[in-house]
Coordinates of C-alpha atoms in Angstrom, one line a residue:
M228 CA -4.5 -0.6 -17.0
I229 CA -7.4 0.7 -14.9
F230 CA -6.6 2.7 -11.8
D231 CA -9.0 4.2 -9.3
T232 CA -9.0 5.4 -5.7
I233 CA -11.3 6.4 -2.9
P234 CA -10.7 7.7 0.6
V235 CA -12.1 5.2 3.2
G236 CA -12.4 4.7 6.9
Q237 CA -12.1 6.9 9.9
I238 CA -9.0 8.8 8.7
D239 CA -9.4 8.8 5.0
T240 CA -7.0 6.1 4.0
N241 CA -6.6 5.9 0.2
C242 CA -7.9 2.6 -1.1
Y243 CA -6.7 1.8 -4.6
L244 CA -8.0 -0.4 -7.4
I245 CA -5.5 -1.8 -9.9
G246 CA -7.1 -3.5 -12.9
D247 CA -6.3 -5.3 -16.1
E248 CA -9.2 -4.5 -18.5
K249 CA -8.1 -7.0 -21.1
E250 CA -8.2 -9.9 -18.7
G251 CA -11.1 -8.5 -16.6
V252 CA -9.5 -8.7 -13.2
C253 CA -8.5 -6.3 -10.5
A254 CA -6.9 -6.0 -7.1
L255 CA -7.5 -3.7 -4.1
A256 CA -4.7 -2.1 -2.1
D257 CA -5.3 -0.9 1.5
P258 CA -9.0 -1.4 2.1
G259 CA -9.1 0.5 5.3
G260 CA -12.9 0.8 5.9
S261 CA -16.1 1.9 4.2
V262 CA -16.6 -1.5 2.7
E263 CA -19.8 -0.6 0.9
R264 CA -18.0 2.2 -1.0
I265 CA -15.1 -0.2 -1.8
L266 CA -17.4 -2.8 -3.2
K267 CA -19.1 -0.2 -5.3
M268 CA -15.8 0.9 -6.7
V269 CA -15.1 -2.8 -7.7
E270 CA -18.6 -3.1 -9.2
K271 CA -18.2 0.1 -11.2
S272 CA -14.9 -1.1 -12.7
G273 CA -16.7 -4.1 -14.2
L274 CA -13.7 -6.3 -13.2
R275 CA -13.5 -9.4 -11.1
L276 CA -11.7 -8.9 -7.8
E277 CA -8.9 -11.4 -7.3
K278 CA -6.4 -10.1 -4.8
I279 CA -5.9 -7.7 -1.9
F280 CA -2.5 -6.0 -1.4
L281 CA -1.5 -4.3 1.8
T282 CA 1.3 -1.7 2.1
H283 CA 1.4 -2.4 5.8
G284 CA -0.7 -3.9 8.6
H285 CA -2.0 -0.9 10.6
W286 CA -5.7 -0.9 11.4
D287 CA -6.6 2.0 9.1
H288 CA -5.4 0.0 6.1
V289 CA -7.0 -3.3 6.8
D290 CA -10.3 -2.7 8.5
A291 CA -12.6 -3.6 5.6
I292 CA -10.9 -6.9 5.0
P293 CA -13.2 -9.2 7.1
A294 CA -16.3 -7.8 5.3
I295 CA -14.6 -8.1 1.8
L296 CA -13.7 -11.7 2.6
E297 CA -17.4 -12.4 3.4
A298 CA -18.3 -11.2 0.0
F299 CA -15.3 -12.9 -1.7
P300 CA -14.4 -16.0 0.2
G301 CA -10.9 -17.4 -0.5
L302 CA -9.6 -14.0 -1.7
P303 CA -5.8 -13.9 -1.1
V304 CA -4.6 -11.1 1.1
Y305 CA -0.9 -10.1 0.6
I306 CA 1.2 -8.5 3.4
H307 CA 4.9 -8.5 4.4
R308 CA 5.6 -11.0 7.1
E309 CA 7.1 -8.4 9.3
D310 CA 3.7 -6.7 9.7
L311 CA 1.7 -9.8 10.7
C312 CA 0.3 -9.1 14.1
P313 CA 1.8 -11.5 16.6
A314 CA -0.6 -13.7 18.5
G315 CA -1.5 -12.2 21.8
S316 CA -0.1 -8.8 20.9
A317 CA -1.6 -5.8 22.7
D318 CA -0.5 -3.3 20.0
H319 CA -3.8 -1.7 18.9
H320 CA -2.3 -0.3 15.8
Y321 CA -2.2 -3.8 14.2
K322 CA -5.1 -6.1 13.4
M323 CA -4.9 -9.9 13.2
L324 CA -5.5 -10.8 9.6
H325 CA -7.5 -13.8 8.5
K326 CA -5.3 -16.9 8.9
G327 CA -5.4 -20.0 6.6
E328 CA -6.2 -20.0 2.9
N329 CA -6.5 -16.2 2.6
Q330 CA -3.1 -15.1 4.0
R331 CA -0.2 -14.6 1.7
T332 CA 3.2 -12.9 2.3
Y333 CA 5.3 -11.0 -0.1
G334 CA 8.6 -9.1 0.2
E335 CA 11.5 -7.4 -1.4
G336 CA 11.9 -8.3 -5.1
D337 CA 8.6 -10.2 -5.4
T338 CA 6.3 -9.6 -8.4
V339 CA 2.6 -10.3 -8.1
K340 CA 0.4 -10.4 -11.2
V341 CA -3.0 -8.8 -11.6
G342 CA -4.0 -10.4 -14.9
S343 CA -1.1 -9.5 -17.2
L344 CA 0.0 -6.5 -15.0
E345 CA 3.1 -6.9 -12.9
V346 CA 3.2 -5.4 -9.4
R347 CA 6.7 -5.1 -8.0
V348 CA 7.2 -5.2 -4.3
L349 CA 9.9 -3.0 -2.5
H350 CA 10.4 -3.5 1.2
T351 CA 10.4 0.1 2.6
P352 CA 10.4 -0.1 6.4
G353 CA 10.3 2.9 8.7
H354 CA 6.7 3.6 9.4
S355 CA 6.4 -0.1 10.3
P356 CA 8.8 -3.1 10.0
G357 CA 6.9 -4.6 7.1
S358 CA 6.0 -1.5 5.1
V359 CA 6.2 -2.0 1.4
T360 CA 5.9 0.2 -1.7
L361 CA 4.2 -1.3 -4.8
L362 CA 5.1 -0.4 -8.3
A363 CA 2.5 -0.9 -11.1
E364 CA 3.5 0.5 -14.4
E365 CA 3.7 4.3 -13.8
Y366 CA 2.1 4.2 -10.4
M367 CA 3.9 4.0 -7.0
L368 CA 1.7 3.0 -4.1
S369 CA 3.8 4.3 -1.3
G370 CA 1.6 3.5 1.7
D371 CA 2.7 5.5 4.7
T372 CA 6.3 5.7 3.6
L373 CA 6.2 8.6 1.2
F374 CA 3.5 11.3 1.2
A375 CA 3.2 14.5 -0.9
M376 CA 5.8 16.8 0.8
S377 CA 6.0 14.5 3.8
C378 CA 6.7 11.0 5.0
G379 CA 5.2 8.5 7.4
R380 CA 5.5 8.9 11.2
T381 CA 8.1 6.7 12.9
D382 CA 7.0 7.0 16.5
L383 CA 4.5 4.2 16.5
P384 CA 5.5 0.7 17.8
G385 CA 7.8 -0.8 15.2
G386 CA 8.7 2.5 13.6
D387 CA 12.3 3.4 13.0
S388 CA 13.5 6.8 11.8
Y389 CA 16.8 5.3 10.4
D390 CA 14.9 2.8 8.4
M391 CA 12.6 5.6 7.1
I392 CA 15.6 7.6 5.9
A393 CA 17.0 4.5 4.1
S394 CA 13.6 3.9 2.5
L395 CA 13.2 7.5 1.3
V396 CA 16.7 7.3 -0.3
R397 CA 15.8 4.0 -1.9
L398 CA 12.6 5.5 -3.5
A399 CA 14.5 8.6 -4.6
D400 CA 17.1 6.5 -6.3
L401 CA 14.6 4.7 -8.5
E402 CA 15.1 5.3 -12.2
G403 CA 12.5 7.5 -13.9
D404 CA 9.4 9.2 -12.6
Y405 CA 6.3 7.7 -11.0
K406 CA 2.9 9.0 -10.0
V407 CA 3.2 8.8 -6.2
C408 CA -0.1 7.4 -4.7
P409 CA 0.3 7.6 -0.9
G410 CA -1.7 6.0 1.9
H411 CA -3.3 9.3 2.9
G412 CA -3.6 12.7 1.2
E413 CA -3.0 13.9 -2.3
D414 CA -1.0 12.2 -5.0
S415 CA 2.3 13.6 -6.3
T416 CA 5.1 12.6 -8.6
L417 CA 8.5 11.2 -7.6
D418 CA 10.3 13.9 -9.5
F419 CA 8.5 16.6 -7.6
E420 CA 9.2 14.9 -4.3
R421 CA 12.9 14.5 -5.1
K422 CA 13.1 18.2 -5.7
N423 CA 10.8 19.5 -3.0
N424 CA 10.0 17.1 -0.2
P425 CA 12.0 18.3 2.8
Y426 CA 12.2 14.8 4.3
M427 CA 13.4 13.2 1.1
K428 CA 15.9 16.0 0.6
H429 CA 17.2 15.6 4.1
A430 CA 17.5 11.8 3.6
L431 CA 19.5 12.3 0.4
S432 CA 21.8 14.8 2.1
I433 CA 23.0 12.4 4.9

């Protein structure tokens, strides 16, 4: 498995590349801006881009998608249906995604393949109704649900603090350890967050 990341966009969203070297393909997660740098990351990998995954639909995680689709027409873009921006919505935190052949939805219990790699989808709302966490081998792409020593804010439209507590408990209860790769900031490990993250510890104490 090939795994890479760069901070992109106006507020340094972590954009991840997940690749299967044997089959020569890769996927991007949360391309939130800086399209030239993202495309260079793909080029550097030597892999063919075949999918885009979104942990949620906020603008800082999706901004590069239109430009990427210009370079890769027909590329499928996966998002939870609860985070699709409603037609006519005035909520500036969400962006309408490309409709038609590019749009795909995934949700709890789904598995999406990148070559022979399996990416598991966990529905982890709280930061947004359709937030998901993606598990790929030892990596956990936690979006804006779980951060190193913190968690995502719940005061934006669609946020819910009770859902966030349930999602943090859900992640803490997973078996084993994962490398936590959040939507912003430094990475961590699930074992470290279980023991030290005050928000996760609070969620587990309720």
